[in-house]
Coordinates of C-alpha atoms and ligand atoms in Angstrom, one line a residue:
X233 CA -9.3 -9.2 -40.9
X234 CA -12.4 -9.8 -43.0
X235 CA -10.5 -12.1 -45.4
X236 CA -9.0 -14.0 -42.4
X237 CA -12.5 -14.4 -40.8
X238 CA -11.4 -12.4 -37.7
X239 CA -14.3 -10.4 -36.3
X240 CA -13.5 -6.7 -35.8
X241 CA -14.4 -5.2 -32.3
X242 CA -15.1 -1.5 -32.0
X243 CA -16.5 0.8 -29.4
X244 CA -17.2 4.5 -29.0
X245 CA -14.8 6.6 -27.0
X246 CA -15.2 10.2 -26.0
X247 CA -12.4 11.0 -23.6
X248 CA -8.7 10.4 -22.7
X249 CA -9.4 8.0 -19.9
X250 CA -11.6 5.6 -21.8
X251 CA -9.3 5.8 -24.7
X252 CA -6.5 4.7 -22.4
X253 CA -8.5 1.8 -21.1
X254 CA -9.5 0.7 -24.7
X255 CA -5.8 0.9 -25.6
X256 CA -5.1 -1.8 -23.0
X257 CA -7.4 -4.2 -24.9
X258 CA -7.3 -5.6 -28.4
X259 CA -10.3 -3.6 -29.5
X260 CA -9.6 -2.7 -33.2
X261 CA -10.9 0.8 -33.5
X262 CA -12.7 3.6 -31.6
X263 CA -15.4 5.8 -32.8
X264 CA -15.6 9.4 -31.5
X265 CA -19.3 9.2 -32.3
X266 CA -21.8 11.9 -32.5
X267 CA -23.6 9.8 -29.9
X268 CA -21.6 11.9 -27.5
X269 CA -24.5 14.4 -28.0
X270 CA -26.6 12.0 -26.0
X271 CA -24.1 10.2 -23.8
X272 CA -21.9 13.1 -22.8
X273 CA -24.0 16.2 -23.4
X274 CA -27.5 14.9 -22.5
X275 CA -29.2 15.8 -25.8
X276 CA -32.1 13.6 -26.9
X277 CA -30.6 13.1 -30.4
X278 CA -27.3 13.6 -32.2
X279 CA -28.6 16.5 -34.2
X280 CA -27.3 19.4 -32.0
X281 CA -23.7 18.1 -32.0
X282 CA -21.3 20.6 -33.5
X283 CA -18.1 19.9 -35.4
X284 CA -16.1 21.8 -32.7
X285 CA -17.4 19.3 -30.1
X286 CA -16.3 16.3 -32.1
X287 CA -12.9 18.0 -32.7
X288 CA -12.7 18.6 -28.9
X289 CA -13.4 14.9 -28.0
X290 CA -11.2 13.6 -30.8
X291 CA -8.3 15.5 -29.4
X292 CA -9.0 14.0 -25.9
X293 CA -9.2 10.5 -27.3
X294 CA -6.1 10.8 -29.4
X295 CA -4.1 12.2 -26.4
X296 CA -4.0 8.6 -25.1
X297 CA -2.0 7.7 -28.2
X298 CA -4.1 4.6 -28.7
X299 CA -2.9 1.7 -30.8
X300 CA -6.5 1.3 -32.1
X301 CA -7.5 3.5 -35.0
X302 CA -9.7 6.5 -34.3
X303 CA -12.7 7.2 -36.5
X304 CA -14.6 10.5 -35.9
X305 CA -18.2 11.2 -36.8
X306 CA -18.9 14.1 -39.0
X307 CA -21.9 15.7 -37.4
X308 CA -25.3 16.7 -38.8
X309 CA -24.9 19.2 -41.7
X310 CA -21.2 19.4 -41.6
X311 CA -21.1 17.4 -44.9
X312 CA -23.5 17.0 -47.8
X313 CA -24.0 20.7 -48.6
X314 CA -20.9 22.1 -50.1
X315 CA -18.0 19.8 -51.0
X316 CA -15.4 22.4 -50.1
X317 CA -16.9 22.8 -46.7
X318 CA -17.0 19.0 -46.4
X319 CA -13.3 18.8 -47.0
X320 CA -12.5 21.6 -44.6
X321 CA -14.6 20.0 -41.9
X322 CA -13.1 16.5 -42.4
X323 CA -9.7 18.0 -42.3
X324 CA -10.4 19.5 -38.9
X325 CA -11.2 16.1 -37.6
X326 CA -8.1 14.5 -39.1
X327 CA -5.9 17.3 -37.7
X328 CA -7.5 16.7 -34.2
X329 CA -6.2 13.1 -34.4
X330 CA -8.8 11.0 -36.3
X331 CA -7.5 8.4 -38.7
X332 CA -10.8 8.4 -40.7
X333 CA -14.2 10.1 -40.7
X334 CA -17.6 8.5 -40.8
X335 CA -20.6 9.9 -42.6
X336 CA -24.2 8.7 -42.7
X337 CA -25.9 8.0 -46.0
X338 CA -25.4 6.7 -49.6
X339 CA -26.4 8.0 -53.0
X340 CA -27.1 11.5 -51.8
X341 CA -23.7 12.3 -50.5
X342 CA -21.7 10.5 -53.2
X343 CA -19.8 13.6 -54.3
X344 CA -18.8 14.5 -50.8
X345 CA -17.4 11.0 -50.1
X346 CA -15.6 11.0 -53.4
X347 CA -14.0 14.4 -52.8
X348 CA -12.8 13.4 -49.3
X349 CA -11.3 10.1 -50.5
X350 CA -9.7 11.8 -53.5
X351 CA -8.1 14.2 -51.1
X352 CA -6.6 11.4 -49.0
X353 CA -9.1 11.3 -46.2
X354 CA -10.2 7.7 -45.3
X355 CA -14.0 7.6 -45.0
X356 CA -16.2 5.1 -43.2
X357 CA -19.8 4.7 -44.4
X358 CA -23.0 4.4 -42.3
X359 CA -26.2 2.8 -43.6
X360 CA -29.4 1.4 -42.1
X361 CA -30.8 3.5 -39.3
X362 CA -29.2 6.9 -39.6
X363 CA -29.5 8.8 -36.3
X364 CA -28.9 12.1 -38.1
X365 CA -32.1 11.5 -40.1
X366 CA -34.1 11.2 -36.9
X367 CA -36.1 14.4 -37.6
X368 CA -37.0 13.3 -41.1
X369 CA -37.8 9.8 -40.0
X370 CA -39.7 11.0 -36.9
X371 CA -37.8 8.9 -34.4
X372 CA -35.2 6.1 -34.2
X373 CA -36.7 3.3 -36.3
X374 CA -35.4 -0.1 -37.5
X375 CA -34.3 0.2 -41.2
X376 CA -34.4 -2.2 -44.1
X377 CA -37.4 -4.2 -43.0
X378 CA -39.3 -3.5 -46.2
X379 CA -37.9 -5.2 -49.4
X380 CA -37.5 -1.9 -51.2
X381 CA -35.6 -0.4 -48.3
X382 CA -33.4 -3.4 -48.0
X383 CA -32.6 -3.2 -51.7
X384 CA -31.6 0.4 -51.4
X385 CA -29.3 -0.3 -48.5
X386 CA -27.6 -3.0 -50.4
X387 CA -27.2 -0.8 -53.5
X388 CA -25.9 2.1 -51.4
X389 CA -23.4 -0.3 -49.7
X390 CA -22.1 -1.5 -53.1
X391 CA -21.8 2.1 -54.2
X392 CA -19.9 3.1 -51.1
X393 CA -17.5 0.2 -51.7
X394 CA -17.1 1.3 -55.3
X395 CA -16.3 4.8 -54.1
X396 CA -13.5 3.5 -51.8
X397 CA -14.9 3.7 -48.2
X398 CA -12.8 1.6 -45.8
X399 CA -15.8 0.0 -44.0
X400 CA -19.5 0.5 -43.5
X401 CA -21.4 0.7 -40.2
X402 CA -24.8 -1.0 -40.5
X403 CA -27.2 0.1 -37.8
X404 CA -30.4 -1.5 -36.7
X405 CA -31.3 -3.6 -39.7
X406 CA -32.6 -7.2 -39.8
X407 CA -29.9 -9.8 -39.3
X408 CA -30.6 -11.3 -42.8
X409 CA -29.9 -7.9 -44.5
X410 CA -26.7 -7.5 -42.4
X411 CA -25.6 -10.9 -43.6
X412 CA -26.5 -10.2 -47.2
X413 CA -24.7 -6.8 -47.3
X414 CA -21.6 -8.3 -45.5
X415 CA -21.5 -11.2 -48.0
X416 CA -21.8 -8.8 -51.0
X417 CA -18.9 -6.6 -50.0
X418 CA -15.1 -7.0 -49.9
X419 CA -14.8 -4.2 -47.4
X420 CA -15.8 -5.0 -43.8
X421 CA -19.2 -4.2 -42.3
X422 CA -19.4 -3.2 -38.7
X423 CA -22.8 -3.9 -37.2
X424 CA -24.7 -2.3 -34.4
X425 CA -28.0 -4.0 -34.1
X426 CA -27.4 -5.6 -37.5
X427 CA -27.2 -9.3 -36.4
X428 CA -24.4 -11.8 -36.0
X429 CA -23.1 -12.0 -39.6
X430 CA -21.5 -8.6 -40.0
X431 CA -17.7 -8.5 -40.1
X432 CA -17.4 -6.6 -36.8
X433 CA -19.5 -5.1 -34.1
X434 CA -19.6 -1.7 -32.5
X435 CA -21.3 -0.6 -29.3
X436 CA -21.6 2.7 -27.4
X437 CA -19.0 2.2 -24.6
X438 CA -21.4 3.5 -21.9
X439 CA -24.0 1.1 -23.0
X440 CA -21.8 -2.0 -22.9
X441 CA -20.5 -0.9 -19.5
X442 CA -24.0 -0.6 -18.1
X443 CA -23.8 3.1 -17.5
X444 CA -26.5 4.4 -19.7
X445 CA -29.9 5.1 -18.2
X446 CA -32.3 4.5 -21.1
X447 CA -35.3 6.8 -21.3
X448 CA -37.5 4.0 -22.6
X449 CA -36.5 0.4 -22.8
X450 CA -32.9 -0.7 -23.5
X451 CA -32.4 -1.4 -27.3
X452 CA -32.5 -5.1 -28.0
X453 CA -28.9 -5.2 -29.4
X454 CA -27.4 -3.6 -26.2
X455 CA -25.7 -6.1 -23.9
X456 CA -24.3 -5.0 -20.5
X457 CA -20.9 -6.5 -20.1
X458 CA -20.6 -4.8 -16.7
X459 CA -22.8 -2.9 -14.2
X460 CA -20.6 0.2 -13.9
X461 CA -23.7 2.4 -13.4
X462 CA -24.7 0.5 -10.4
X463 CA -21.1 0.6 -9.0
X464 CA -21.0 4.4 -9.6
X465 CA -24.3 4.9 -7.7
X466 CA -23.1 2.7 -4.8
X467 CA -19.7 4.5 -4.7
X468 CA -21.3 7.9 -4.7
X469 CA -23.7 7.0 -2.0
X470 CA -21.0 5.5 0.2
X471 CA -18.9 8.6 -0.4
X472 CA -21.7 10.9 0.6
X473 CA -22.6 8.8 3.7
X474 CA -18.9 8.8 4.7
X475 CA -18.7 12.6 4.4
X476 CA -22.0 13.2 6.3
X477 CA -21.0 10.7 9.0
X478 CA -17.6 12.3 9.2
X479 CA -15.9 9.1 8.3
X480 CA -14.2 10.6 5.3
X481 CA -11.6 11.9 5.2
X482 CA -10.1 9.6 7.9
X483 CA -6.5 9.8 9.2
X484 CA -5.4 7.8 6.2
X485 CA -6.5 10.5 3.8
X486 CA -5.1 13.6 5.5
X487 CA -1.7 15.1 4.9
X488 CA 0.4 15.2 8.0
X489 CA 3.4 17.4 8.4
X490 CA 6.5 15.3 7.3
X491 CA 7.5 14.7 10.9
X492 CA 10.8 13.0 10.1
X493 CA 12.1 15.9 8.1
X494 CA 10.9 18.9 10.1
X495 CA 12.3 20.3 13.3
X496 CA 9.0 21.0 15.1
X497 CA 7.8 17.5 15.0
X498 CA 5.3 16.0 17.4
X499 CA 5.3 12.4 18.3
X500 CA 2.3 10.2 17.4
X501 CA 1.0 8.0 20.2
X502 CA -0.9 4.9 19.2
X503 CA -2.3 2.0 21.1
X504 CA -3.4 -0.5 18.4
X505 CA -1.9 -1.9 15.2
X506 CA -4.7 -0.4 13.2
X507 CA -3.9 3.1 14.5
X508 CA -0.2 2.5 13.8
X509 CA -1.0 1.6 10.1
X510 CA -3.0 4.8 9.7
X511 CA 0.0 6.9 10.4
X512 CA 1.6 8.4 7.2
X513 CA 4.7 6.3 7.8
X514 CA 2.9 3.0 7.1
X515 CA 1.3 4.4 4.0
X516 CA 4.7 5.3 2.5
X517 CA 6.7 2.7 0.6
X518 CA 10.4 1.8 1.1
X519 CA 10.6 3.4 4.6
X520 CA 13.2 2.0 6.9
X521 CA 11.6 1.6 10.3
X522 CA 13.8 1.4 13.4
X523 CA 12.1 -0.1 16.5
X524 CA 13.0 0.3 20.2
X525 CA 10.9 -1.9 22.5
X526 CA 10.9 -0.7 26.1
X527 CA 9.0 -1.1 29.4
X528 CA 9.0 2.6 30.0
X529 CA 10.4 4.7 32.9
X530 CA 12.8 5.9 30.3
X531 CA 16.4 7.0 31.0
X532 CA 19.3 8.1 28.9
X533 CA 20.1 4.4 28.2
X534 CA 16.8 4.0 26.4
X535 CA 17.2 7.3 24.6
X536 CA 20.6 6.3 23.3
X537 CA 18.9 3.5 21.5
X538 CA 16.4 5.9 20.0
X539 CA 19.2 8.2 18.9
X540 CA 21.0 5.3 17.3
X541 CA 17.8 4.2 15.5
X542 CA 17.2 7.8 14.4
X543 CA 20.7 8.0 12.9
X544 CA 20.2 4.7 10.9
X545 CA 16.5 4.7 9.9
X546 CA 13.9 6.9 8.3
X547 CA 11.5 6.5 11.1
X548 CA 11.7 5.5 14.7
X549 CA 9.0 3.6 16.5
X550 CA 9.3 2.9 20.3
X551 CA 7.0 0.8 22.4
X552 CA 6.2 1.1 26.1
X553 CA 4.7 -2.0 27.6
X554 CA 5.4 -3.5 31.0
X555 CA 5.0 -7.1 29.9
X556 CA 3.4 -9.2 32.7
X557 CA 4.5 -12.5 31.1
X558 CA 8.2 -11.8 31.7
X559 CA 7.8 -11.3 35.4
X560 CA 7.8 -14.3 37.8
X561 CA 5.0 -14.6 40.5
X562 CA 7.2 -13.0 43.2
X563 CA 8.8 -10.4 41.0
X564 CA 8.3 -6.7 40.8
X565 CA 5.6 -6.4 38.1
X566 CA 3.3 -4.3 40.3
X567 CA 6.0 -2.0 41.6
X568 CA 7.8 -1.6 38.2
X569 CA 8.0 2.2 37.7
X570 CA 5.5 3.6 35.3
X571 CA 5.8 7.2 33.9
X572 CA 4.1 7.2 30.6
X573 CA 3.5 11.0 30.2
X574 CA 7.1 12.0 30.9
X575 CA 8.3 9.0 28.7
X576 CA 6.3 10.4 25.8
X577 CA 8.0 13.8 26.2
X578 CA 11.4 12.2 26.5
X579 CA 10.8 10.2 23.3
X580 CA 9.7 13.2 21.4
X581 CA 12.7 15.2 22.5
X582 CA 15.0 12.3 21.4
X583 CA 13.4 12.4 17.9
X584 CA 11.2 9.3 18.2
X585 CA 8.4 9.5 15.6
X586 CA 5.8 7.1 16.9
X587 CA 5.3 5.5 20.3
X588 CA 3.1 2.4 20.6
X589 CA 1.6 2.0 24.0
X590 CA -0.8 -0.9 24.0
X591 CA -3.2 -2.0 26.7
X592 CA -2.5 -5.4 28.4
X593 CA -5.8 -6.8 27.1
X594 CA -4.9 -5.8 23.5
X595 CA -1.6 -7.8 23.7
X596 CA -3.1 -10.7 25.7
X597 CA -6.8 -10.7 24.9
X598 CA -7.7 -13.8 26.8
X599 CA -6.5 -16.6 28.9
X600 CA -5.6 -18.9 25.9
X601 CA -2.5 -17.6 24.4
X602 CA 0.4 -18.5 22.3
X603 CA 3.8 -18.5 23.9
X604 CA 7.3 -18.8 22.4
X605 CA 9.7 -21.1 24.2
X606 CA 13.4 -20.7 24.0
X607 CA 15.5 -23.8 24.7
X608 CA 19.2 -24.5 25.1
X609 CA 22.3 -23.2 26.7
X610 CA 21.5 -19.5 26.0
X611 CA 18.6 -19.7 28.5
X612 CA 20.1 -22.2 30.9
X613 CA 22.5 -19.8 32.7
X614 CA 22.4 -16.3 34.2
X615 CA 18.9 -14.8 34.3
X616 CA 17.5 -17.8 32.4
X617 CA 18.4 -19.9 35.4
X618 CA 17.3 -17.6 38.2
X619 CA 14.1 -16.3 36.4
X620 CA 12.4 -19.4 35.0
X621 CA 10.0 -18.5 32.1
X622 CA 11.4 -15.0 31.9
X623 CA 12.9 -15.3 28.4
X624 CA 9.8 -17.1 27.1
X625 CA 7.8 -14.1 28.1
X626 CA 10.4 -11.8 26.5
X627 CA 10.5 -13.7 23.3
X628 CA 6.7 -13.8 23.1
X629 CA 6.3 -10.1 23.6
X630 CA 9.1 -9.2 21.2
X631 CA 7.7 -11.4 18.5
X632 CA 4.3 -9.9 18.9
X633 CA 5.7 -6.4 18.8
X634 CA 7.8 -7.2 15.8
X635 CA 4.7 -8.5 14.0
X636 CA 2.8 -5.3 14.8
X637 CA 5.6 -2.7 14.2
X638 CA 7.2 -4.5 11.2
X639 CA 10.6 -2.9 11.6
X640 CA 13.6 -3.4 9.4
X641 CA 15.9 -2.8 12.4
X642 CA 15.4 -3.3 16.1
X643 CA 17.6 -1.9 18.8
X644 CA 18.5 -3.6 22.1
X645 CA 20.8 -2.6 25.0
X646 CA 23.8 -4.8 25.7
X647 CA 23.1 -4.2 29.4
X648 CA 20.6 -7.0 28.9
X649 CA 23.2 -9.1 27.1
X650 CA 21.5 -12.4 27.4
X651 CA 18.2 -10.9 26.1
X652 CA 20.1 -9.5 23.2
X653 CA 21.6 -12.9 22.2
X654 CA 18.2 -14.5 22.6
X655 CA 16.4 -12.0 20.4
X656 CA 19.1 -12.5 17.7
X657 CA 18.4 -16.2 18.0
X658 CA 14.7 -15.6 17.8
X659 CA 14.7 -13.7 14.6
X660 CA 17.1 -16.1 13.1
X661 CA 15.1 -19.2 14.1
X662 CA 11.8 -17.7 13.0
X663 CA 13.3 -16.3 9.7
X664 CA 12.3 -12.8 10.6
X665 CA 13.8 -10.3 8.3
X666 CA 14.9 -7.9 11.1
X667 CA 18.4 -6.7 11.9
X668 CA 19.0 -6.8 15.6
X669 CA 21.4 -4.1 16.8
X670 CA 23.1 -4.2 20.2
X671 CA 23.9 -0.8 21.8
X672 CA 26.4 -0.2 24.5
X673 CA 25.4 0.2 28.1
X674 CA 24.7 3.7 29.2
X675 CA 26.0 4.5 32.7
X676 CA 25.6 7.1 35.4
X677 CA 28.8 9.1 36.1
X678 CA 29.7 6.8 38.9
X679 CA 29.5 3.8 36.6
X680 CA 26.1 2.3 37.6
X681 CA 24.3 1.0 34.6
X682 CA 21.2 3.0 34.0
X683 CA 18.1 1.1 34.7
X684 CA 14.4 1.9 35.3
X685 CA 14.7 -0.1 38.5
X686 CA 17.3 2.4 39.9
X687 CA 14.4 4.7 40.6
X688 CA 13.2 2.3 43.2
X689 CA 16.5 2.3 45.1
X690 CA 16.8 4.1 48.5
X691 CA 19.6 6.7 48.8
X692 CA 21.9 4.1 50.5
X693 CA 21.0 1.5 48.0
X694 CA 21.8 3.8 45.1
X695 CA 25.2 4.5 46.6
X696 CA 25.9 0.8 47.3
X697 CA 24.8 -0.1 43.7
X698 CA 28.0 1.2 42.3
X699 CA 29.7 -1.9 43.6
X700 CA 28.3 -3.9 40.8
X701 CA 30.2 -2.1 38.1
X702 CA 33.3 -1.8 40.3
X703 CA 33.2 -5.6 40.7
X704 CA 33.0 -6.1 36.9
X705 CA 36.0 -3.8 36.5
X706 CA 37.9 -5.8 39.1
X707 CA 37.2 -9.1 37.4
X708 CA 38.2 -7.6 34.0
X709 CA 41.5 -6.3 35.5
X710 CA 42.3 -9.7 36.9
X711 CA 41.7 -11.4 33.6
X712 CA 43.9 -8.8 31.9
X713 CA 46.5 -9.7 34.5
X714 CA 46.5 -13.2 33.2
X715 CA 44.0 -15.1 35.4
X716 CA 42.5 -18.0 33.3
X717 CA 40.6 -19.9 36.0
X718 CA 36.8 -19.1 35.9
X719 CA 36.3 -20.0 39.6
X720 CA 39.0 -17.5 40.7
X721 CA 37.3 -14.7 38.8
X722 CA 33.9 -15.6 40.2
X723 CA 35.2 -15.8 43.7
X724 CA 36.9 -12.5 43.4
X725 CA 33.7 -10.9 42.1
X726 CA 31.6 -12.5 44.9
X727 CA 34.0 -11.2 47.5
X728 CA 33.8 -7.7 46.1
X729 CA 30.1 -7.7 46.1
X730 CA 29.9 -9.0 49.7
X731 CA 31.8 -5.9 50.8
X732 CA 28.4 -4.2 50.7
X733 CA 25.8 -5.0 53.3
X734 CA 22.1 -5.5 52.3
X735 CA 23.2 -7.0 49.0
X736 CA 22.3 -10.5 48.0
X737 CA 24.0 -12.1 45.0
X738 CA 21.9 -13.8 42.4
X739 CA 24.9 -14.7 40.3
X740 CA 28.4 -13.4 39.5
X741 CA 29.6 -15.5 36.6
X742 CA 32.3 -15.6 33.9
X743 CA 31.0 -17.4 30.8
X744 CA 31.8 -17.6 27.1
X745 CA 30.4 -14.4 25.6
X746 CA 28.9 -16.1 22.5
X747 CA 27.3 -19.2 24.0
X748 CA 26.9 -18.2 27.7
X749 CA 28.4 -21.6 28.6
X750 CA 30.6 -21.7 31.7
X751 CA 33.9 -23.4 31.1
X752 CA 36.4 -24.0 33.9
X753 CA 39.1 -22.2 31.9
X754 CA 38.2 -18.8 30.5
X755 CA 37.6 -18.5 26.8
X756 CA 39.2 -15.6 24.8
X757 CA 36.0 -13.5 24.9
X758 CA 34.5 -13.6 28.4
X759 CA 31.2 -12.2 29.6
X760 CA 31.4 -11.1 33.2
X761 CA 27.8 -10.9 34.4
X762 CA 26.3 -10.0 37.7
X763 CA 22.8 -10.0 39.1
X764 CA 22.3 -8.8 42.7
X765 CA 19.5 -7.5 44.8
X766 CA 20.0 -4.3 46.7
X767 CA 17.1 -3.0 48.8
X768 CA 15.2 -6.0 47.3
X769 CA 15.6 -4.4 43.8
X770 CA 17.2 -6.8 41.3
X771 CA 19.9 -5.1 39.3
X772 CA 22.0 -6.6 36.5
X773 CA 25.2 -5.6 34.7
X774 CA 27.8 -7.2 32.5
X775 CA 31.1 -6.6 30.8
X776 CA 32.8 -8.3 27.9
X777 CA 36.5 -8.9 28.4
X778 CA 38.6 -9.9 25.4
X779 CA 42.0 -11.3 26.3
Ligands
AMP1857 P1 13.6 -2.1 29.4 O1 12.7 -0.9 29.4 O2 14.4 -2.3 30.6 O3 12.9 -3.3 28.8 O4 14.7 -1.7 28.3 C1 14.4 -1.4 27.0 C2 15.7 -1.5 26.1 O5 16.6 -0.5 26.6 C3 16.3 -2.8 26.2 O6 16.9 -3.2 25.0 C4 17.5 -2.6 27.2 O7 18.6 -3.4 27.0 C5 17.8 -1.2 26.9 N1 18.5 -0.6 28.0 C6 18.1 -0.5 29.3 N2 19.0 0.1 30.0 C7 20.0 0.5 29.2 C8 21.2 1.1 29.4 N3 21.6 1.5 30.6 N4 22.0 1.3 28.3 C9 21.6 0.9 27.1 N5 20.5 0.3 26.9 C10 19.7 0.0 27.9

């Protein structure tokens, strides 16, 4: 790199995590420096650092299997006394994962460096300010300012090169000396406070990250490339405040029993999207959410949708919301049955995981609001004709609920067949990635389609209501008998309905089951549909007849 003029970047590293971060960069080598005595252990100098401590941190740094080379410092008095001991100590660092060792000093440790290199241990030199000499020097001082001192550093550098060291760290020397030494050597120089001309630079990683709190002033050569210390202080303070104000842990950070997979589950009730997203379901990935929107006053028909969703999805979310926007001015919004508490129990028993019960003001916060409008034949007949604006209200609430619940699948009853077709159209037109599933109509034993509104029927009305399904069966039988004229079927159905007093017919139609268009001749798949009021309660039912 020196020959190619590419500067060498190096940092200290003391642990596995930092080593992993460094490995994600193109930093060329890491130094498990005896600076850890100060940075990690809180000593005032590097003097107290033991070989076992550098071994310990070298192991941690090498655990990240970094692509950058690892150089480990030989601490104070672990070299320079007895060459045998030097070799043994250096070997411990190499065995711990170091690729090379670094020693401070020149002439005086020449034998020790030689014996290591002769025995195959790569050595990095360290000249200029030598932190391990801090006692002798009475403090950390700039080195090489005097000419004699500078001359000695240069001589030592040349001697180290001659011995075969792989590189030399130059610490806290004038820039001119850093330049002179670097130009005089073939091996690279790595500067720390040695100016701009050295072949590489090294910094203590905590210094460059802005984590170190310097006792006096920050050394001139240190530059903060981040303010991690500040971030840590802020994070710790926020954490402590959150604990003391009981905002941590919140719902998001607690383990809930895995409701879907345990028998004794309890349903979660939420009233806002934010609460919904705090449930464990919404923090898990790749969960298939099945959604059943309802207006409450639940019966077995609704619960059959929950059961189907449960069989096909990981999690079932139901909603209960009596949507004012789908009721006309003279319709039964006020008297629509509301039984939220028993609904929650029923949903829980059916295996529903979450029920979303929003307030009206949450769904429609103010008078200005966005409404979806459904146009075309699908809305022009049947309930679309007799309840103007109804399906716009339905489409609007369903789109809102879909956006909140974010299901993969949504379940609708075929009892509201026109609604089912319109919702299918809605998701297709708006490119919503939701599969709409139509579920068969659930009936009372006498054939009456289950409906929340049945609760509002008088006893007589309830008995009379069976005529609706009987009429559909009659129409179906006639078609199967070969009748092809729409008008005949419709007349037959009207006649049948009129057999009951106190019943007013809204419609009794035979239309194409796909388009809901009425043709004078029956198509091969016919939807027989009835809407009638009994006791002033509007009931609907339908039957598809293939012939
Ligand atoms: P509602 O609460 O009336 O808005 O109905 C909620 C969902 O339940 C809608 O998809 C309805 O079509 C469906 N549903 C209502 N009654 C029945 C029933 N008897 N059988 C099957 N699904 C039904």
